[in-house]
Amino acid sequence: MPKKKDSLKTYNEKRDFAKSPEPTGDQLAKKIKKSKKPIFVIQKHEASHLHYDFRLEIDGVLVSWAIPKGPSPNPTIKRLAIQTEDHPLDYAYFEGIIPEGYGAGEVMVWDLGIYENLKDVTMKKALKEGRIEIFLEGQKLEGGYALIRTKYGKDESKKNWLFFKMKDDYADGRKNPVSTKDYSVLTGRTIKQIKKDKDSDVYE
Ligand code: MN
């Protein structure tokens, strides 16, 4: 039996929490679970095709989209977001490796936080209408973002949306955190380190 690894070990070892205001991974998870606001998560998923799973808590589940190129804080860049199946709430804290089979590959919690609905209709209604506007308070992403459904025909599998930054003080056309902040907000690990930790588990 492989030993169960403390998934926050790397993150915690790298930081001196007496000096740094950063939360430990479990502090962040606890803080978010305790807050009354709905959560969002972005998981970098190195499956057969790399993508970023964007998930929003709506009525007790994580409504989910796969964004092949990941989010951009630049309002002129609109990203394709393909709606996928809803996930259970606890999935937001999953980081590790999905074994061979559906969705096989590494999963890293790229961003995690809370959000606010900016529209005057419920999230459920906004989802149904295909027009979502939210304010994200994450560790990396902040500010207003929109999701607009572009394709919704008879074919249920073709739920294509566009995900993009709304124009506000948090918009940033210069740097993209997808490349400048390529680590887990829960454990500080990169996809490579998640792979390595798994390999050392197996050969211990
Ligand atoms: Mn995925």
Coordinates of N, CA and C and ligand atoms in Angstrom, one line a residue:
M1 N 0.8 -1.2 0.0 CA 0.0 0.0 0.0 C 0.9 1.3 0.0
P2 N 0.7 2.1 -1.0 CA 1.4 3.4 -0.9 C 1.0 4.2 0.3
K3 N 2.0 4.9 0.8 CA 1.8 5.8 2.0 C 0.9 7.0 1.6
K4 N 0.0 7.3 2.4 CA -0.8 8.5 2.1 C 0.1 9.8 2.4
K5 N 0.2 10.6 1.3 CA 1.1 11.8 1.4 C 0.2 12.9 2.0
D6 N 0.9 13.7 2.8 CA 0.3 15.0 3.2 C 0.4 15.9 2.0
S7 N -0.8 16.2 1.4 CA -0.8 16.9 0.1 C -0.3 18.4 0.3
L8 N -0.3 18.9 1.5 CA 0.1 20.3 1.8 C 1.5 20.4 2.2
K9 N 2.2 19.3 2.3 CA 3.6 19.3 2.8 C 4.5 20.3 2.1
T10 N 4.5 20.2 0.7 CA 5.4 21.0 0.0 C 5.1 22.5 0.2
Y11 N 3.8 22.8 0.1 CA 3.3 24.2 0.2 C 3.7 24.7 1.6
N12 N 3.5 23.9 2.6 CA 3.7 24.4 4.0 C 5.2 24.5 4.3
E13 N 6.0 23.6 3.7 CA 7.5 23.6 3.9 C 8.1 24.8 3.3
K14 N 7.6 25.3 2.2 CA 8.2 26.4 1.4 C 7.9 27.8 2.1
R15 N 7.0 27.8 3.0 CA 6.5 29.1 3.5 C 6.8 29.2 5.0
D16 N 7.1 30.4 5.5 CA 7.2 30.7 6.9 C 5.9 31.5 7.2
F17 N 4.9 30.9 7.8 CA 3.6 31.5 8.0 C 3.7 32.6 9.1
A18 N 4.8 32.6 9.9 CA 4.9 33.7 10.9 C 5.2 35.0 10.1
K19 N 5.8 34.9 9.0 CA 6.2 36.1 8.2 C 5.3 36.4 7.0
S20 N 4.7 35.3 6.5 CA 3.9 35.5 5.3 C 2.4 35.6 5.6
P21 N 1.7 36.5 4.9 CA 0.2 36.6 5.2 C -0.5 35.5 4.4
E22 N 0.2 34.7 3.6 CA -0.5 33.7 2.8 C -1.2 32.6 3.7
P23 N -2.3 32.1 3.3 CA -3.0 31.1 4.1 C -2.3 29.8 3.8
T24 N -2.3 28.9 4.8 CA -1.9 27.5 4.5 C -3.1 26.9 3.7
G25 N -2.8 25.9 3.0 CA -3.8 25.3 2.1 C -5.1 25.0 2.9
D26 N -4.9 24.4 4.1 CA -6.1 24.0 4.8 C -6.8 25.2 5.5
Q27 N -6.0 26.2 5.8 CA -6.7 27.5 6.3 C -7.5 28.0 5.2
L28 N -7.0 28.1 4.0 CA -7.8 28.6 2.8 C -9.1 27.8 2.6
A29 N -8.9 26.5 2.6 CA -10.1 25.6 2.4 C -11.1 25.8 3.5
K30 N -10.6 25.9 4.8 CA -11.5 26.1 5.9 C -12.3 27.5 5.8
K31 N -11.5 28.5 5.5 CA -12.0 29.9 5.4 C -13.1 29.9 4.3
I32 N -12.9 29.2 3.2 CA -13.9 29.2 2.1 C -15.1 28.4 2.5
K33 N -14.8 27.3 3.1 CA -16.0 26.4 3.5 C -16.9 27.2 4.5
K34 N -16.2 28.0 5.4 CA -17.0 28.7 6.5 C -17.7 29.9 5.9
S35 N -17.2 30.5 4.9 CA -17.9 31.7 4.3 C -19.3 31.3 3.8
K36 N -20.2 32.2 3.9 CA -21.6 31.9 3.5 C -21.7 32.0 1.9
K37 N -20.7 32.6 1.3 CA -20.8 32.9 -0.1 C -20.5 31.7 -1.0
P38 N -21.1 31.7 -2.2 CA -20.9 30.5 -3.0 C -19.4 30.5 -3.5
I39 N -18.9 29.4 -3.8 CA -17.5 29.3 -4.2 C -17.3 29.1 -5.7
F40 N -16.1 29.4 -6.2 CA -15.7 29.0 -7.5 C -14.3 28.4 -7.4
V41 N -14.0 27.5 -8.4 CA -12.7 26.9 -8.4 C -12.3 26.8 -9.9
I42 N -11.0 26.9 -10.1 CA -10.4 26.6 -11.4 C -9.4 25.5 -11.3
Q43 N -9.6 24.4 -11.9 CA -8.6 23.2 -11.8 C -7.9 23.0 -13.1
K44 N -6.6 23.1 -13.1 CA -5.8 22.8 -14.3 C -5.8 21.3 -14.4
H45 N -6.2 20.8 -15.6 CA -6.4 19.4 -15.7 C -5.6 18.9 -17.0
E46 N -4.5 18.2 -16.7 CA -3.7 17.7 -17.8 C -4.2 16.3 -18.2
A47 N -5.4 16.4 -18.9 CA -5.9 15.1 -19.4 C -5.4 14.9 -20.8
S48 N -6.0 14.2 -21.7 CA -5.5 14.0 -23.0 C -5.3 15.3 -23.7
H49 N -6.2 16.3 -23.4 CA -5.9 17.7 -23.8 C -5.9 18.6 -22.6
L50 N -4.9 19.3 -22.4 CA -4.8 20.3 -21.3 C -6.0 21.2 -21.3
H51 N -6.6 21.4 -20.2 CA -7.7 22.4 -20.1 C -7.8 22.9 -18.7
Y52 N -8.6 23.9 -18.5 CA -8.9 24.5 -17.1 C -10.3 24.3 -16.9
D53 N -10.7 23.5 -15.8 CA -12.1 23.3 -15.4 C -12.5 24.5 -14.5
F54 N -13.4 25.3 -15.0 CA -14.0 26.4 -14.2 C -15.3 25.9 -13.6
R55 N -15.4 26.0 -12.3 CA -16.6 25.5 -11.7 C -17.2 26.6 -10.7
L56 N -18.5 26.7 -10.8 CA -19.3 27.7 -10.0 C -20.3 27.0 -9.1
E57 N -20.3 27.3 -7.8 CA -21.3 26.7 -6.9 C -22.7 27.4 -7.2
I58 N -23.6 26.6 -7.7 CA -25.0 27.0 -7.9 C -25.9 26.0 -7.4
D59 N -26.7 26.4 -6.4 CA -27.7 25.5 -5.8 C -27.1 24.1 -5.4
G60 N -26.0 24.2 -4.7 CA -25.5 23.0 -4.1 C -24.6 22.1 -4.9
V61 N -24.4 22.4 -6.2 CA -23.5 21.7 -7.0 C -22.5 22.6 -7.7
L62 N -21.4 22.0 -8.3 CA -20.5 22.8 -9.0 C -20.8 22.7 -10.5
V63 N -21.4 23.8 -11.1 CA -21.7 23.8 -12.5 C -20.3 24.0 -13.2
S64 N -20.1 23.3 -14.3 CA -18.7 23.2 -14.7 C -18.5 23.5 -16.2
W65 N -17.4 24.1 -16.6 CA -17.0 24.4 -17.9 C -15.6 24.0 -18.1
A66 N -15.2 23.4 -19.3 CA -13.8 23.2 -19.6 C -13.4 24.3 -20.5
I67 N -12.3 25.0 -20.1 CA -11.8 26.1 -20.9 C -10.4 25.7 -21.4
P68 N -10.3 25.4 -22.7 CA -9.0 24.8 -23.2 C -7.8 25.8 -23.0
K69 N -8.0 27.1 -23.1 CA -6.9 28.0 -23.0 C -6.8 28.6 -21.6
G70 N -7.7 28.4 -20.8 CA -7.7 29.0 -19.4 C -8.2 30.4 -19.5
P71 N -8.4 31.0 -18.3 CA -9.0 32.3 -18.2 C -8.0 33.4 -18.6
S72 N -8.5 34.6 -19.0 CA -7.6 35.7 -19.2 C -8.2 36.9 -18.6
P73 N -7.3 37.7 -17.9 CA -7.8 39.0 -17.3 C -7.9 40.1 -18.3
N74 N -7.7 39.8 -19.6 CA -7.7 40.8 -20.6 C -9.1 40.8 -21.3
P75 N -9.9 41.9 -21.1 CA -11.3 42.0 -21.6 C -11.4 41.8 -23.1
T76 N -10.3 42.0 -23.9 CA -10.4 41.8 -25.3 C -10.3 40.3 -25.7
I77 N -9.9 39.5 -24.8 CA -9.8 38.1 -25.1 C -10.9 37.2 -24.6
K78 N -11.6 36.6 -25.5 CA -12.8 35.8 -25.1 C -12.4 34.3 -25.3
R79 N -12.6 33.5 -24.2 CA -12.2 32.1 -24.3 C -13.4 31.2 -24.5
L80 N -13.2 30.2 -25.3 CA -14.2 29.1 -25.4 C -14.3 28.4 -24.1
A81 N -15.5 28.2 -23.7 CA -15.8 27.4 -22.4 C -16.9 26.4 -22.8
I82 N -16.6 25.1 -22.7 CA -17.5 24.1 -23.0 C -18.2 23.5 -21.7
Q83 N -19.5 23.7 -21.6 CA -20.1 23.2 -20.4 C -20.1 21.7 -20.3
T84 N -19.7 21.2 -19.1 CA -19.6 19.8 -18.9 C -20.5 19.4 -17.8
E85 N -20.4 18.2 -17.2 CA -21.4 17.7 -16.2 C -21.1 18.4 -14.9
D86 N -22.2 18.6 -14.1 CA -22.1 19.2 -12.8 C -21.2 18.3 -11.9
H87 N -20.5 18.9 -11.0 CA -19.7 18.1 -10.1 C -20.1 18.3 -8.6
P88 N -19.8 17.4 -7.7 CA -20.2 17.6 -6.3 C -19.3 18.7 -5.7
L89 N -19.8 19.4 -4.7 CA -19.1 20.6 -4.1 C -17.7 20.2 -3.6
D90 N -17.5 19.1 -3.0 CA -16.2 18.7 -2.5 C -15.2 18.6 -3.5
Y91 N -15.6 18.4 -4.8 CA -14.6 18.3 -5.8 C -13.7 19.5 -5.9
A92 N -14.1 20.6 -5.4 CA -13.4 21.9 -5.5 C -12.0 21.7 -4.8
Y93 N -11.9 20.8 -3.8 CA -10.7 20.7 -3.1 C -9.8 19.5 -3.5
F94 N -10.2 18.9 -4.7 CA -9.5 17.7 -5.2 C -8.3 18.2 -6.0
E95 N -7.1 17.6 -5.6 CA -5.9 17.8 -6.4 C -5.2 16.4 -6.3
G96 N -4.7 16.0 -7.5 CA -4.0 14.7 -7.5 C -4.1 14.2 -8.9
I97 N -4.1 12.8 -9.0 CA -4.1 12.2 -10.3 C -5.3 11.3 -10.5
I98 N -6.0 11.5 -11.6 CA -7.1 10.6 -11.9 C -6.5 9.5 -12.7
P99 N -6.7 8.2 -12.2 CA -6.1 7.1 -12.9 C -6.7 6.8 -14.3
E100 N -6.1 5.9 -15.0 CA -6.6 5.6 -16.3 C -8.1 5.5 -16.3
G101 N -8.7 6.0 -17.4 CA -10.2 6.0 -17.5 C -10.7 7.4 -17.8
Y102 N -11.9 7.7 -17.4 CA -12.5 9.0 -17.7 C -11.7 10.1 -17.1
G103 N -11.3 11.1 -17.9 CA -10.6 12.3 -17.4 C -9.2 12.0 -16.8
A104 N -8.6 10.9 -17.2 CA -7.3 10.5 -16.6 C -6.3 11.6 -16.8
G105 N -5.5 11.9 -15.7 CA -4.5 12.9 -15.8 C -4.4 13.7 -14.5
E106 N -3.4 14.6 -14.4 CA -3.2 15.4 -13.2 C -4.2 16.5 -13.1
V107 N -4.6 16.8 -11.8 CA -5.5 17.9 -11.5 C -4.8 18.8 -10.4
M108 N -4.7 20.1 -10.7 CA -4.1 21.0 -9.8 C -5.2 22.1 -9.5
V109 N -5.3 22.5 -8.2 CA -6.3 23.6 -7.9 C -5.6 24.9 -8.2
W110 N -5.9 25.4 -9.4 CA -5.2 26.6 -9.9 C -5.7 27.9 -9.2
D111 N -7.0 28.0 -8.9 CA -7.5 29.1 -8.1 C -8.8 28.6 -7.4
L112 N -9.0 29.3 -6.3 CA -10.1 28.9 -5.4 C -10.6 30.1 -4.7
G113 N -11.9 30.4 -4.6 CA -12.4 31.6 -3.9 C -13.9 31.6 -3.9
I114 N -14.4 32.8 -3.6 CA -15.8 33.0 -3.6 C -16.2 33.9 -4.7
Y115 N -17.5 34.0 -5.0 CA -18.0 34.9 -6.0 C -19.3 35.5 -5.6
E116 N -19.6 36.6 -6.3 CA -20.9 37.3 -6.1 C -21.6 37.4 -7.5
N117 N -22.9 37.2 -7.5 CA -23.7 37.3 -8.6 C -24.0 38.8 -8.9
L118 N -23.6 39.3 -10.1 CA -23.7 40.7 -10.4 C -25.1 41.0 -11.1
K119 N -25.8 40.0 -11.4 CA -27.1 40.2 -12.1 C -28.2 40.3 -11.1
D120 N -29.4 40.9 -11.6 CA -30.5 40.9 -10.6 C -31.5 39.7 -10.8
V121 N -31.0 38.7 -11.5 CA -31.8 37.4 -11.5 C -30.9 36.4 -10.7
T122 N -31.6 35.3 -10.3 CA -30.8 34.3 -9.6 C -29.8 33.6 -10.5
M123 N -28.8 33.0 -10.0 CA -27.8 32.3 -10.7 C -28.4 31.2 -11.6
K124 N -29.4 30.5 -11.0 CA -30.1 29.5 -11.7 C -30.8 30.0 -13.0
K125 N -31.4 31.2 -12.9 CA -32.0 31.8 -14.0 C -31.0 32.3 -15.0
A126 N -29.9 32.9 -14.5 CA -28.8 33.4 -15.4 C -28.2 32.2 -16.2
L127 N -28.1 31.1 -15.5 CA -27.5 29.9 -16.2 C -28.5 29.4 -17.3
K128 N -29.8 29.4 -17.0 CA -30.8 29.0 -17.9 C -30.8 29.9 -19.1
E129 N -30.7 31.2 -18.9 CA -30.7 32.2 -19.9 C -29.4 32.3 -20.7
G130 N -28.4 31.7 -20.2 CA -27.1 31.7 -20.8 C -26.3 33.0 -20.7
R131 N -26.6 33.7 -19.7 CA -25.9 35.0 -19.5 C -25.6 35.2 -18.0
I132 N -24.3 34.9 -17.7 CA -23.9 35.0 -16.3 C -22.9 36.1 -16.1
E133 N -23.0 36.9 -15.1 CA -22.1 37.9 -14.7 C -21.7 37.8 -13.3
I134 N -20.5 37.6 -13.0 CA -20.1 37.4 -11.6 C -18.8 38.2 -11.2
F135 N -18.7 38.4 -9.9 CA -17.5 39.1 -9.4 C -16.7 38.0 -8.6
L136 N -15.5 37.7 -9.1 CA -14.7 36.7 -8.5 C -13.7 37.3 -7.4
E137 N -13.6 36.6 -6.3 CA -12.6 37.0 -5.3 C -11.8 35.7 -5.1
G138 N -10.8 35.5 -5.9 CA -10.0 34.4 -5.8 C -8.6 34.7 -5.3
Q139 N -7.7 33.8 -5.3 CA -6.3 34.0 -4.9 C -5.5 34.6 -6.1
K140 N -6.0 34.3 -7.3 CA -5.3 34.8 -8.5 C -6.3 35.7 -9.4
L141 N -7.5 35.3 -9.6 CA -8.4 36.0 -10.4 C -9.3 36.9 -9.4
E142 N -9.5 38.2 -9.9 CA -10.3 39.1 -9.2 C -11.1 39.9 -10.2
G143 N -12.3 40.3 -9.8 CA -13.1 41.3 -10.6 C -14.2 40.6 -11.4
G144 N -14.9 41.4 -12.2 CA -16.0 40.9 -13.0 C -15.7 40.0 -14.1
Y145 N -16.4 38.9 -14.3 CA -16.2 38.0 -15.4 C -17.6 37.6 -15.9
A146 N -17.7 37.4 -17.2 CA -18.9 37.0 -17.8 C -18.8 35.7 -18.5
L147 N -19.9 34.9 -18.6 CA -20.1 33.7 -19.3 C -21.3 33.8 -20.2
I148 N -21.2 33.8 -21.5 CA -22.3 33.9 -22.4 C -22.4 32.7 -23.3
R149 N -23.6 32.1 -23.3 CA -23.8 30.9 -24.1 C -24.0 31.3 -25.5
T150 N -23.2 30.6 -26.4 CA -23.3 31.0 -27.8 C -24.0 30.0 -28.7
K151 N -24.1 28.7 -28.1 CA -24.7 27.7 -28.9 C -25.5 26.8 -28.0
Y152 N -26.8 26.7 -28.4 CA -27.6 25.8 -27.5 C -28.7 25.3 -28.4
G153 N -28.5 24.3 -29.1 CA -29.4 23.7 -30.1 C -30.1 22.5 -29.5
K154 N -30.5 21.6 -30.5 CA -31.2 20.4 -30.1 C -30.2 19.4 -29.5
D155 N -28.9 19.6 -29.9 CA -27.9 18.7 -29.4 C -27.4 19.2 -28.1
E156 N -27.8 18.5 -27.0 CA -27.4 18.8 -25.6 C -25.9 18.9 -25.4
S157 N -25.2 18.2 -26.2 CA -23.7 18.1 -25.9 C -23.0 19.4 -26.4
K158 N -23.7 20.2 -27.2 CA -23.1 21.4 -27.8 C -23.5 22.6 -27.0
K159 N -22.9 22.6 -25.7 CA -23.2 23.8 -24.9 C -21.9 24.6 -24.9
N160 N -21.8 25.4 -25.9 CA -20.6 26.3 -26.0 C -20.9 27.7 -25.4
W161 N -19.9 28.1 -24.6 CA -20.0 29.4 -24.0 C -18.7 30.2 -24.3
L162 N -18.8 31.5 -24.0 CA -17.6 32.3 -24.0 C -17.4 32.9 -22.6
F163 N -16.1 32.8 -22.2 CA -15.8 33.2 -20.8 C -14.8 34.4 -21.0
F164 N -15.1 35.5 -20.4 CA -14.2 36.7 -20.6 C -14.3 37.7 -19.4
K165 N -13.3 38.4 -19.3 CA -13.1 39.5 -18.3 C -14.0 40.6 -18.7
M166 N -14.8 41.2 -17.7 CA -15.6 42.4 -17.9 C -14.6 43.6 -17.7
K167 N -15.0 44.7 -18.3 CA -14.2 45.9 -18.1 C -14.4 46.5 -16.7
D168 N -13.3 46.5 -15.9 CA -13.4 47.1 -14.6 C -11.9 47.4 -14.1
D169 N -11.8 47.8 -12.9 CA -10.4 48.2 -12.4 C -9.5 47.0 -12.3
Y170 N -10.1 45.8 -12.4 CA -9.2 44.5 -12.2 C -8.8 44.0 -13.6
A171 N -9.3 44.6 -14.7 CA -8.9 44.1 -16.0 C -7.4 44.4 -16.2
D172 N -6.7 43.5 -16.9 CA -5.3 43.6 -17.1 C -4.9 43.0 -18.4
G173 N -4.4 43.8 -19.3 CA -4.1 43.4 -20.6 C -2.7 42.9 -20.8
R174 N -1.9 43.1 -19.7 CA -0.4 42.8 -19.9 C 0.0 41.4 -19.5
K175 N -0.4 41.0 -18.3 CA 0.1 39.7 -17.9 C -1.0 38.7 -17.7
N176 N -0.7 37.5 -18.1 CA -1.7 36.4 -17.9 C -1.3 35.5 -16.7
P177 N -2.1 35.4 -15.6 CA -1.7 34.6 -14.5 C -1.6 33.1 -14.8
V178 N -2.3 32.7 -16.0 CA -2.2 31.3 -16.4 C -0.7 30.9 -16.5
S179 N 0.1 31.8 -17.1 CA 1.5 31.4 -17.2 C 2.4 32.0 -16.1
T180 N 2.0 33.2 -15.5 CA 2.9 33.7 -14.5 C 2.7 33.1 -13.1
K181 N 1.5 32.5 -12.9 CA 1.2 31.9 -11.6 C 0.7 30.5 -11.8
D182 N 1.6 29.7 -12.3 CA 1.3 28.3 -12.7 C 1.6 27.3 -11.5
Y183 N 0.8 27.5 -10.4 CA 1.0 26.6 -9.2 C -0.3 26.5 -8.5
S184 N -0.4 25.5 -7.6 CA -1.7 25.3 -6.9 C -1.8 26.3 -5.7
V185 N -3.0 26.8 -5.6 CA -3.3 27.7 -4.4 C -3.5 26.9 -3.1
L186 N -3.7 25.6 -3.3 CA -3.8 24.7 -2.0 C -2.5 24.2 -1.5
T187 N -1.6 23.8 -2.5 CA -0.4 23.1 -2.0 C 0.9 23.8 -2.5
G188 N 0.8 24.8 -3.4 CA 2.0 25.4 -4.0 C 2.6 24.6 -5.0
R189 N 2.1 23.4 -5.3 CA 2.7 22.5 -6.3 C 2.4 22.9 -7.7
T190 N 3.3 22.5 -8.6 CA 3.0 22.5 -10.0 C 2.5 21.2 -10.5
I191 N 2.1 21.1 -11.7 CA 1.6 19.8 -12.3 C 2.8 18.8 -12.2
K192 N 4.0 19.2 -12.5 CA 5.2 18.4 -12.5 C 5.4 17.8 -11.1
Q193 N 5.3 18.7 -10.1 CA 5.5 18.2 -8.7 C 4.4 17.2 -8.3
I194 N 3.2 17.4 -8.8 CA 2.1 16.5 -8.4 C 2.4 15.1 -9.0
K195 N 2.9 15.1 -10.2 CA 3.3 13.9 -10.9 C 4.4 13.2 -10.1
K196 N 5.4 14.0 -9.7 CA 6.6 13.5 -9.0 C 6.2 12.9 -7.6
D197 N 5.3 13.6 -6.9 CA 4.8 13.1 -5.6 C 4.1 11.8 -5.8
K198 N 3.3 11.6 -6.9 CA 2.6 10.4 -7.1 C 3.6 9.3 -7.4
D199 N 4.7 9.6 -8.2 CA 5.7 8.6 -8.5 C 6.4 8.1 -7.3
S200 N 6.7 9.1 -6.3 CA 7.5 8.7 -5.1 C 6.5 7.9 -4.2
D201 N 5.2 8.1 -4.3 CA 4.3 7.3 -3.5 C 4.4 5.9 -3.9
V202 N 4.4 5.7 -5.3 CA 4.3 4.3 -5.8 C 5.6 3.5 -5.5
Y203 N 6.7 4.2 -5.5 CA 8.0 3.5 -5.3 C 8.5 3.5 -3.9
E204 N 7.8 4.0 -3.0 CA 8.2 4.1 -1.6 C 8.3 2.7 -1.0
Ligands
MN1 MN -11.4 18.3 -16.8

